[in-house]
mmCIF file of C-alpha atoms in Angstrom:
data_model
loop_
_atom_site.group_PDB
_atom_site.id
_atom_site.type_symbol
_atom_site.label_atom_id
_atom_site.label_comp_id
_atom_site.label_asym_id
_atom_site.label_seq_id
_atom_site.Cartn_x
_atom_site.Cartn_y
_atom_site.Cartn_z
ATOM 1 C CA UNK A 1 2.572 8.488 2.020
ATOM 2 C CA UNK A 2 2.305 5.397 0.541
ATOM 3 C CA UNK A 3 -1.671 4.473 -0.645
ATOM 4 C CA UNK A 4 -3.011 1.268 -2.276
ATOM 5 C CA UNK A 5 -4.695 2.289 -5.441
ATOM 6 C CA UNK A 6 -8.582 1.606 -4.648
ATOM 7 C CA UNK A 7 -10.521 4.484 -3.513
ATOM 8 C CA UNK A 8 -11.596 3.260 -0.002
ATOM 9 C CA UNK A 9 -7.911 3.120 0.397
ATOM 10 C CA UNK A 10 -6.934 6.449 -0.658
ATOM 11 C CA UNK A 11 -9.543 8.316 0.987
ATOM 12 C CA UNK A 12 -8.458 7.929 3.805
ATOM 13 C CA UNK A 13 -5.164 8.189 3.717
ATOM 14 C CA UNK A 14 -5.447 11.645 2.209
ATOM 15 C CA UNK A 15 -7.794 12.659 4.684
ATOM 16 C CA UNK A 16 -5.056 11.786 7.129
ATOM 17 C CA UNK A 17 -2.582 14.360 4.426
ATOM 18 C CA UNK A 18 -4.911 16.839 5.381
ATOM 19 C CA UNK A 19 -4.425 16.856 8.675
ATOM 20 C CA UNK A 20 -0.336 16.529 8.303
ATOM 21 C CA UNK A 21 -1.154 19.559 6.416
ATOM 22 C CA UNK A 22 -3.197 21.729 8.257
ATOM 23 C CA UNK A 23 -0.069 20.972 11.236
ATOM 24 C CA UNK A 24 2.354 22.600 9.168
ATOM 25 C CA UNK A 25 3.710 19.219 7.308
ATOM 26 C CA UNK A 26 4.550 19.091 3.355
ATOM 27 C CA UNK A 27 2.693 15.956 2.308
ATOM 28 C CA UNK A 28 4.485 13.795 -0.935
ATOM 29 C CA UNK A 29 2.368 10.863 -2.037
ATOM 30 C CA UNK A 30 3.741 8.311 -3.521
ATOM 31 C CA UNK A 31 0.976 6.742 -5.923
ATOM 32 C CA UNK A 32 1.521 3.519 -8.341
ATOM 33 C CA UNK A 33 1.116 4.555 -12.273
ATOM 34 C CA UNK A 34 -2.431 2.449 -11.557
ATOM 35 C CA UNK A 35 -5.287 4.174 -10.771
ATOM 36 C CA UNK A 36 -3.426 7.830 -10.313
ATOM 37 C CA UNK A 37 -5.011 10.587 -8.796
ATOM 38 C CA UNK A 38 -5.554 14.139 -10.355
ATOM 39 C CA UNK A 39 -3.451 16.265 -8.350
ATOM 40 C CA UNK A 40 -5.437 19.159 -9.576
ATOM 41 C CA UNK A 41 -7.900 17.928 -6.813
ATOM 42 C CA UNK A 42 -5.290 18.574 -4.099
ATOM 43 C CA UNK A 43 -3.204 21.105 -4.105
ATOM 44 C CA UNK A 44 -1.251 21.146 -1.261
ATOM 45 C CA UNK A 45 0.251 17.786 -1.883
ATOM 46 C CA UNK A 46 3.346 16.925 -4.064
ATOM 47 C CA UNK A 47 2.525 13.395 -5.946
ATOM 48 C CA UNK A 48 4.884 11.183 -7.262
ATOM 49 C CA UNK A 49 4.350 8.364 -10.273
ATOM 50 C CA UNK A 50 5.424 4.842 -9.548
ATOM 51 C CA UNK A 51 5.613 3.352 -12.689
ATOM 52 C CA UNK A 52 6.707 -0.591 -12.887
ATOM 53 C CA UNK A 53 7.104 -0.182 -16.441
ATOM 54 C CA UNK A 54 10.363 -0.280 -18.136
ATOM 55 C CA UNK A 55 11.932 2.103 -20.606
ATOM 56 C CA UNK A 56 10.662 1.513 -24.045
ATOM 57 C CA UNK A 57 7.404 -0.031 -23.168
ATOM 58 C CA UNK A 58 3.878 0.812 -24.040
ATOM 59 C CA UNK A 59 1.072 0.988 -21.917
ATOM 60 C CA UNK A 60 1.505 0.203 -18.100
ATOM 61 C CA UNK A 61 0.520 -3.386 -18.471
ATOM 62 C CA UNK A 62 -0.756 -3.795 -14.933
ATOM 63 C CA UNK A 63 -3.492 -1.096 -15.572
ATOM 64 C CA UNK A 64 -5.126 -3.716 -18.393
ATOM 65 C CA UNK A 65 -4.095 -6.472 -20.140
ATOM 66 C CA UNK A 66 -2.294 -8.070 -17.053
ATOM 67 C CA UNK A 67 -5.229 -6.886 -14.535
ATOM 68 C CA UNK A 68 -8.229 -8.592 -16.544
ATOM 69 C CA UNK A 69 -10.174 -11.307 -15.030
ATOM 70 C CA UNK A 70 -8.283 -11.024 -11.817
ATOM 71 C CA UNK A 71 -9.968 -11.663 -8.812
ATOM 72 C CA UNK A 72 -9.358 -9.208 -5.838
ATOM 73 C CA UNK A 73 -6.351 -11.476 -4.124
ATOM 74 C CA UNK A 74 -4.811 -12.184 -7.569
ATOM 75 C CA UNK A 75 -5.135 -8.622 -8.208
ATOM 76 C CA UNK A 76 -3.380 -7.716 -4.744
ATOM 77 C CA UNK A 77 -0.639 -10.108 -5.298
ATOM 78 C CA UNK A 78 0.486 -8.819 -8.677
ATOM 79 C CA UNK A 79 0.318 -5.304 -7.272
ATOM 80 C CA UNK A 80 2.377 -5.971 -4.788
ATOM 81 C CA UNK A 81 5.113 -7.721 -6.980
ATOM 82 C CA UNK A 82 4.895 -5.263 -9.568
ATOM 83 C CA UNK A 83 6.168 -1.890 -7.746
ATOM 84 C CA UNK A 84 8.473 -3.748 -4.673
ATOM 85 C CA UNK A 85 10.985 -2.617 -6.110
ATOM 86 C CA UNK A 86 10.133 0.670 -7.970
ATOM 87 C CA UNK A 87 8.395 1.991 -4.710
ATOM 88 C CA UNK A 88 12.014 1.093 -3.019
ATOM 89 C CA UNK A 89 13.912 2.603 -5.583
ATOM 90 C CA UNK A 90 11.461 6.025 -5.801
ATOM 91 C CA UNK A 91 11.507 6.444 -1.911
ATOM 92 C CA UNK A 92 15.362 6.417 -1.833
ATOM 93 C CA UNK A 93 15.115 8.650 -4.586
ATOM 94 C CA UNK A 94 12.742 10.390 -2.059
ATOM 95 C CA UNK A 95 14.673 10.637 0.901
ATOM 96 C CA UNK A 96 17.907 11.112 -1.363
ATOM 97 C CA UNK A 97 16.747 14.552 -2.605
ATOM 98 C CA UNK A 98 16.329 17.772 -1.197
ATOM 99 C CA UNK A 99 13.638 18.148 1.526
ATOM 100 C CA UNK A 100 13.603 16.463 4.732
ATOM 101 C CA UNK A 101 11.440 12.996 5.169
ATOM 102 C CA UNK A 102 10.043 12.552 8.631
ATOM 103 C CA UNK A 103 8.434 9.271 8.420
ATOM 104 C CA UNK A 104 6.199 6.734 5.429
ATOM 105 C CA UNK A 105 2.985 6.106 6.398
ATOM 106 C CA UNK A 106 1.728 3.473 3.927
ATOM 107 C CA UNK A 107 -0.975 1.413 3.921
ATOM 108 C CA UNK A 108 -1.399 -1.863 5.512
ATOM 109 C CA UNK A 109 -1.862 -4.184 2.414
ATOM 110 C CA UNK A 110 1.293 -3.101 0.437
ATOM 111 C CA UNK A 111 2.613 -5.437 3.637
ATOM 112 C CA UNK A 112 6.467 -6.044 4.342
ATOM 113 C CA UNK A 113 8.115 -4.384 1.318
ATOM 114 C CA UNK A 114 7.272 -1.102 2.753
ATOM 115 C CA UNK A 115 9.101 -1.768 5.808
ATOM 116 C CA UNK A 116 11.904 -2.839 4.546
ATOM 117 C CA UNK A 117 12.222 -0.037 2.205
ATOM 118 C CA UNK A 118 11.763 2.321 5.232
ATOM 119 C CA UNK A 119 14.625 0.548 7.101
ATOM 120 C CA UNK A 120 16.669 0.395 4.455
ATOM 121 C CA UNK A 121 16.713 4.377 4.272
ATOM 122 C CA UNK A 122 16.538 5.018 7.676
ATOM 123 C CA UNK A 123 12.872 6.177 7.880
ATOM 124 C CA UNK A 124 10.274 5.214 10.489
ATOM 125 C CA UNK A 125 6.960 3.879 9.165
ATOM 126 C CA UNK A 126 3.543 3.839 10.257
ATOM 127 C CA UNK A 127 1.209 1.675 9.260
ATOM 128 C CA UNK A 128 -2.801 2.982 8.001
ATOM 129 C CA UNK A 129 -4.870 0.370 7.825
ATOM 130 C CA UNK A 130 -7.904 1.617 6.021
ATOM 131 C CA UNK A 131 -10.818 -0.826 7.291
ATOM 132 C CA UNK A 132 -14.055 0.306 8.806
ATOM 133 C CA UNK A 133 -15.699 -1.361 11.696
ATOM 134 C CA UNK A 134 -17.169 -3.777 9.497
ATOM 135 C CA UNK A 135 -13.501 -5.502 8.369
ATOM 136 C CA UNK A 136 -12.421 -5.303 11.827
ATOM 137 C CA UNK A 137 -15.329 -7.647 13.398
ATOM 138 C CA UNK A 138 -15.076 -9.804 9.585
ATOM 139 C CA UNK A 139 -11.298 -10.113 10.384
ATOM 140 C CA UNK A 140 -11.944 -10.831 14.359
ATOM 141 C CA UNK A 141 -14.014 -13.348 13.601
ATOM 142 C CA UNK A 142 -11.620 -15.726 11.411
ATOM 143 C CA UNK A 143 -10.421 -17.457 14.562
ATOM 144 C CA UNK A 144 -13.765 -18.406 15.700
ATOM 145 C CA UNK A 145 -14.984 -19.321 12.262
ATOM 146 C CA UNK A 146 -11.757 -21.915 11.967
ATOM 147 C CA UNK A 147 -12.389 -23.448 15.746
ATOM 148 C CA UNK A 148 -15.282 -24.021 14.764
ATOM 149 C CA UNK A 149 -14.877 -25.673 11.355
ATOM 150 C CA UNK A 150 -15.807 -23.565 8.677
ATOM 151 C CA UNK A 151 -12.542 -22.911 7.637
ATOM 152 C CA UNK A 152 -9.816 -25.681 7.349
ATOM 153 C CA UNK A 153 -6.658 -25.281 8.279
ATOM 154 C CA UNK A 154 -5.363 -25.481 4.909
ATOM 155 C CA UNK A 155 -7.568 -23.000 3.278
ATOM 156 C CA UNK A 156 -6.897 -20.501 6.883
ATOM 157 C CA UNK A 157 -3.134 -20.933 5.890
ATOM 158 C CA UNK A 158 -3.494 -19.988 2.358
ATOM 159 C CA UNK A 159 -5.365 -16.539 3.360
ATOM 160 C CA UNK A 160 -3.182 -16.057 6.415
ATOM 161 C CA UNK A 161 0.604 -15.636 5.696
ATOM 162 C CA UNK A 162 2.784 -17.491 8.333
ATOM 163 C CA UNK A 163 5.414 -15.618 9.908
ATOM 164 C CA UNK A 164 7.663 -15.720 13.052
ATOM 165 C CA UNK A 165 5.114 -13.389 14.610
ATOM 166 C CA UNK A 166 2.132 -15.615 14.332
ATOM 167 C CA UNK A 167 0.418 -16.960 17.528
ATOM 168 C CA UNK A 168 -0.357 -20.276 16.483
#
């Protein structure tokens, strides 16, 4: 399992380690060096570090220096850039050792990278997406909001990414 590193995103997706649990599953979460849980709080779940860091270096420089003043979407962004590539490189690592890996679920906002990691392993992924009611309707309502003019297109495009799958 693959959480962002915000509490209203790991929740969740440890509540959802309980149940793979309490079915007879091993759960190993894969965490970013940001924001890591104490595993002492559960138990029953191997973690693993992602660290974007490299050898030799200090502090991980995306829990302060390089996070400061960020707003939420810069924040997200740099995330996202920062452990690509260690989060492909640690779930090879994963898949490569010992036990048996049924599937990654990760979480909706880490995007793309996941899935390509997945495929590039031969894993199946699932995709959590953590929002409550209340993001659901917010996000449902973006269409509505542009036809009607509250959004330009050009500001729409710069929240929405464009891909082959988009419907308009």
């Amino acid at each position: 399992m693959f959480p962002v590193p915000f509490p209203g995103h790991f929740n969740p997706m440890i509540q959802l380690a309980g149940i793979f649990h309490h079915r007879g599953f091993s759960v190993t979460i894969l965490h970013t060096s940001h924001n890591f849980p104490d595993p002492s709080r559960h138990p029953h779940f191997t973690f693993r570090a992602i660290s974007h860091k490299k050898e030799g270096e200090g502090e991980d420089p995306l829990s302060r220096s390089e996070t400061s003043g960020l707003d939420l979407v810069s924040f997200i962004r740099v995330l996202k850039q920062k452990y690509a590539e260690p989060f492909r490189e640690t779930l090879a690592a994963e898949v490569g050792g010992g036990e048996t890996v049924c599937c990654l679920v990760s979480d909706a906002i880490w995007g793309r990278s996941t899935e390509d990691a997945a495929k590039e392993v031969g894993l199946r992924r699932v995709v959590l997406r953590t929002g409550g009611a209340a993001s659901f309707r917010a996000f449902a309502a973006f269409p509505l909001l542009r036809d009607k003019g509250y959004f330009s297109m050009l500001v729409f495009l710069k929240w929405s990414p464009v891909t082959p799958e988009s419907d308009w």
